XYZ file of C-alpha atoms in Angstrom:
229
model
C 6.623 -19.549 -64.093
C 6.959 -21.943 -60.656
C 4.369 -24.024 -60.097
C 2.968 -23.210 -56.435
C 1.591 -26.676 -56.768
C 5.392 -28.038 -55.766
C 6.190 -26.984 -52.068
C 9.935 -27.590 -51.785
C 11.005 -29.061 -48.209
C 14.196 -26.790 -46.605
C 15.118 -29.943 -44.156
C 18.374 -28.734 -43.921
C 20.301 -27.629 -40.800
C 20.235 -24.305 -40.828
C 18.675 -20.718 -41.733
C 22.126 -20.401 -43.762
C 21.596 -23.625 -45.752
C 18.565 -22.571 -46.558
C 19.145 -19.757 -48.163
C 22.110 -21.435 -50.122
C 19.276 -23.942 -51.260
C 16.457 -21.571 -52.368
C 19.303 -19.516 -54.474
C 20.425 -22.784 -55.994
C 17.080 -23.251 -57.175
C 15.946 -19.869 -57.932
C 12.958 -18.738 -59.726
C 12.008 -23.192 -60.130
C 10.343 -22.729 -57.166
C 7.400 -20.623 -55.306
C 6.558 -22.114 -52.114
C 8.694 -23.574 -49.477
C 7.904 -25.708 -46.192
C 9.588 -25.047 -43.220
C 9.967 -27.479 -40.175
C 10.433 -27.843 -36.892
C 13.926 -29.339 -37.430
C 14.841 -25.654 -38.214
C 13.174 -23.611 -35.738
C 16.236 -23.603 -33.595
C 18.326 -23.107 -36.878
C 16.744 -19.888 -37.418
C 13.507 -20.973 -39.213
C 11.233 -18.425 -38.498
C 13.830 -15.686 -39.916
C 14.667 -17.625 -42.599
C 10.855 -17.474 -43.136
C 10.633 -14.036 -42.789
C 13.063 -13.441 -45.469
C 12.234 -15.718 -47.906
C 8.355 -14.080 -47.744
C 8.804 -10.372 -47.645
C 12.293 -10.124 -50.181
C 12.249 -13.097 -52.262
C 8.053 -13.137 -52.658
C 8.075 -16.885 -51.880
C 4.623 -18.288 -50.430
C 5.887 -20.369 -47.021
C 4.162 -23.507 -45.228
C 5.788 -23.611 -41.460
C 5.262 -26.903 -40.507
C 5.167 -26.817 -36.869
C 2.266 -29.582 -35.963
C 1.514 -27.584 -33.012
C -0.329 -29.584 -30.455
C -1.474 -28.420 -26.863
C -3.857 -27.046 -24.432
C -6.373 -24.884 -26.439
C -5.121 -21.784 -24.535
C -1.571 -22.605 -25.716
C -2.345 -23.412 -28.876
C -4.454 -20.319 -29.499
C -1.229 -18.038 -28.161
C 1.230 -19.690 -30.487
C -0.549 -19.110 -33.968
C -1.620 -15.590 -33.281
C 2.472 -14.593 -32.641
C 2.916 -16.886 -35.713
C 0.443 -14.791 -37.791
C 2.320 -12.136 -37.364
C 4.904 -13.625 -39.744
C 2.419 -13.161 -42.790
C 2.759 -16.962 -43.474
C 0.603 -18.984 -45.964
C 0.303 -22.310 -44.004
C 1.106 -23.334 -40.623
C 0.115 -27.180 -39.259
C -1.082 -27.688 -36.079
C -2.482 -31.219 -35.023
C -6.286 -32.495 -36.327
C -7.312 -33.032 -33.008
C -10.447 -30.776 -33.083
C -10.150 -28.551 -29.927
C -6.569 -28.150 -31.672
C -7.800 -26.707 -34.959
C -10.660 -24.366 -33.241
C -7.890 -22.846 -30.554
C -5.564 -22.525 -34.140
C -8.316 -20.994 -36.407
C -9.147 -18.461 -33.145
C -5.516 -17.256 -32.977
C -5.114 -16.879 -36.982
C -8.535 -14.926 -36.917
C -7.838 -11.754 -39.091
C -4.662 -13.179 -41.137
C -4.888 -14.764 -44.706
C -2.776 -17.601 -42.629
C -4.449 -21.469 -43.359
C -4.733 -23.894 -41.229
C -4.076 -27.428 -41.765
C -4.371 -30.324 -39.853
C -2.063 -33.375 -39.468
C -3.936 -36.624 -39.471
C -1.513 -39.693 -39.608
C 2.236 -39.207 -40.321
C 3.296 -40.377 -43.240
C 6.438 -42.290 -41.616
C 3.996 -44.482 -39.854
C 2.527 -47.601 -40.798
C 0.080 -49.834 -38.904
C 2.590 -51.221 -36.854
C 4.136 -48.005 -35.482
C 0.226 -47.147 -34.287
C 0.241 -50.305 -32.758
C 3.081 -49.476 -30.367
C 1.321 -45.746 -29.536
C -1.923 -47.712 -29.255
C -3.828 -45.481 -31.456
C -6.845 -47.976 -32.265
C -7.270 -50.398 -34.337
C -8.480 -50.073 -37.904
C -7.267 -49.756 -41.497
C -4.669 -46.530 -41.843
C -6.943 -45.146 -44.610
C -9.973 -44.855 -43.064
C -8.456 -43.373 -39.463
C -7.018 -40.981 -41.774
C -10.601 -39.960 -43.332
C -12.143 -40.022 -40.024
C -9.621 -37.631 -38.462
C -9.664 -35.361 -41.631
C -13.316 -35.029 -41.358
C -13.241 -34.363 -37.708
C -10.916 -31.440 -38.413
C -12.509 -30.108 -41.233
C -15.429 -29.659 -39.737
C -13.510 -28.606 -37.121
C -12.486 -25.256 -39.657
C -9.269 -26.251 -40.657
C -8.811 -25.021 -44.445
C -7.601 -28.298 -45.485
C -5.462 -31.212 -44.205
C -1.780 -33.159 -44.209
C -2.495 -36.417 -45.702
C -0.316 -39.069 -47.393
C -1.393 -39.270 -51.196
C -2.379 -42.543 -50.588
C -5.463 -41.116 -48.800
C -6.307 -38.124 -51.053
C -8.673 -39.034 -53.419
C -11.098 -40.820 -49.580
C -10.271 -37.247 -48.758
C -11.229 -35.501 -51.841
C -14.854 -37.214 -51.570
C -15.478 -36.301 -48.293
C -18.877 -33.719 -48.321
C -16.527 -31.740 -45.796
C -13.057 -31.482 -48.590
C -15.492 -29.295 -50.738
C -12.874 -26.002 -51.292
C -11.017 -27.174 -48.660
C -6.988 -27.893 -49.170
C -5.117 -31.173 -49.152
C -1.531 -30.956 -48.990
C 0.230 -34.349 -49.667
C 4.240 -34.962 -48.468
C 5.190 -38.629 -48.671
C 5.738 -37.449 -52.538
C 8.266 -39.585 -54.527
C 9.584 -39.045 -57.919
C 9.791 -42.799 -60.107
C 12.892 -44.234 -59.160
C 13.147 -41.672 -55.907
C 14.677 -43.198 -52.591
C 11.807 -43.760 -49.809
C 13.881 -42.558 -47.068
C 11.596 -42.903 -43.577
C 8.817 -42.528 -46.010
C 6.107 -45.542 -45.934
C 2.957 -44.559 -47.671
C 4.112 -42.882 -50.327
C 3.185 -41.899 -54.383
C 4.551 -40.383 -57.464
C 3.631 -35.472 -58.270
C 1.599 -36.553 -60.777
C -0.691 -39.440 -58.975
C -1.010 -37.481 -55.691
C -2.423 -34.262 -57.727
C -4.813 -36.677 -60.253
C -6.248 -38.231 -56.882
C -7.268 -34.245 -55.214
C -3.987 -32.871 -53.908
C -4.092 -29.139 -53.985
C -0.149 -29.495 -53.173
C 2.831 -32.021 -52.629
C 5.876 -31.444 -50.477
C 8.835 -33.092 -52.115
C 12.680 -32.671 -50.007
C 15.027 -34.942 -50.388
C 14.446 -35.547 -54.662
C 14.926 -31.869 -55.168
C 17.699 -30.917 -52.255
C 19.865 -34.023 -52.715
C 19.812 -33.882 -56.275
C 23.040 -32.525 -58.118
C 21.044 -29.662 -59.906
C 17.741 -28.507 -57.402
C 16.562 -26.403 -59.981
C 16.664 -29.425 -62.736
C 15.110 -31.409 -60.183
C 12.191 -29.329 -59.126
C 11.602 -28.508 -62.860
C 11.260 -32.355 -63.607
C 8.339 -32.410 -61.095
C 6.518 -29.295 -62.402
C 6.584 -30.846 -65.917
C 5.405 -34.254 -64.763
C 2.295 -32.159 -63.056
C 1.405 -30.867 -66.873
């Protein structure tokens, strides 16, 4: 049985690649992430599809961030798509507008708090203020928990701060920035191994490249699931 722990990443061009991928890798995998690097590339179909005839559990990852109005508008046409997850930005009159517009779906809301491609340096230059990466990242997971988003995007090097937050109690934390040992880093920069993000509160990891890259996806996803166990 897949391991809905392991969200699989589809960055690849195309609605048509996508499928490719997630028959390549069959039955390995349950749950699937969808970005906004496909939304032109027919994400939202491909979505569709791989939800209602292939039974897989999707996370559109759209970090939706507007006017409250806006914001509100967008995620009750995307709860139409009987999605699991859908990111919008923590800002917290961003997660109230998204929790109002998924009102009466099982859809989950989860907040972005830092990317995990940036480092203190890249905040720097979009003068986000000054302070240690881990504890912005607490602060703004907090603020959008309390917020009512049903958990948060986090790099795993901030889980287990998250985790012990009073407001993380049955709340999600979804961790990309997942390596493999040995994986490539690609634009990642704050980064740990499947098994360290879940042992420090991760509910789930999003892992692309290391599984779509690989020779055998399947092989590779498996090799995560078993280093979860």
């Amino acid at each position: 049985m897949a391991d809905d722990r392991l969200i699989v990443a589809l960055d690849v061009p195309n609605a048509h690649a996508g499928l490719e991928l997630a028959a390549k890798i069959g039955d390995a995998v349950s749950f699937y992430k969808i970005g906004l690097g496909m939304l032109t590339g027919g994400g939202l179909a491909l979505a569709h599809e791989l939800k209602q005839e292939h039974g897989k559990r999707i996370f559109l990852d759209m970090k939706l961030f507007d006017i409250s109005a806006t914001v509100e508008t967008a995620v009750r046409g995307l709860a139409q798509f009987d999605l699991d997850f859908l990111t919008v930005h923590g800002d917290p009159h961003v997660v109230k507008a998204a929790k109002e517009g998924a009102a009466g779906s099982d859809m989950k809301i989860l907040g972005v708090t830092i990317l995990t491609s940036l480092d203190r340096k890249d905040l720097d230059a979009c003068m986000i203020q000054a302070g240690d990466i881990p504890d912005l990242v607490t602060t703004r997971a907090a603020r959008a928990l309390e917020a009512g988003a049903d958990g948060v995007i986090a790099s795993p090097q901030e889980a287990a701060l998250i985790r012990a937050l009073p407001e993380a109690n049955g709340k999600l934390i979804v961790t990309p920035g997942v390596r493999p040992a040995g994986a490539a880093l690609g634009d990642q920069k704050r980064v740990a191994t499947p098994e360290q993000a879940v042992k420090d509160g991760a509910n789930h990891i999003v892992v692309g490249r290391p599984v779509w890259q690989a020779d055998n996806p399947a092989t590779a996803a498996r090799a995560i699931i078993d280093s979860l166990k």
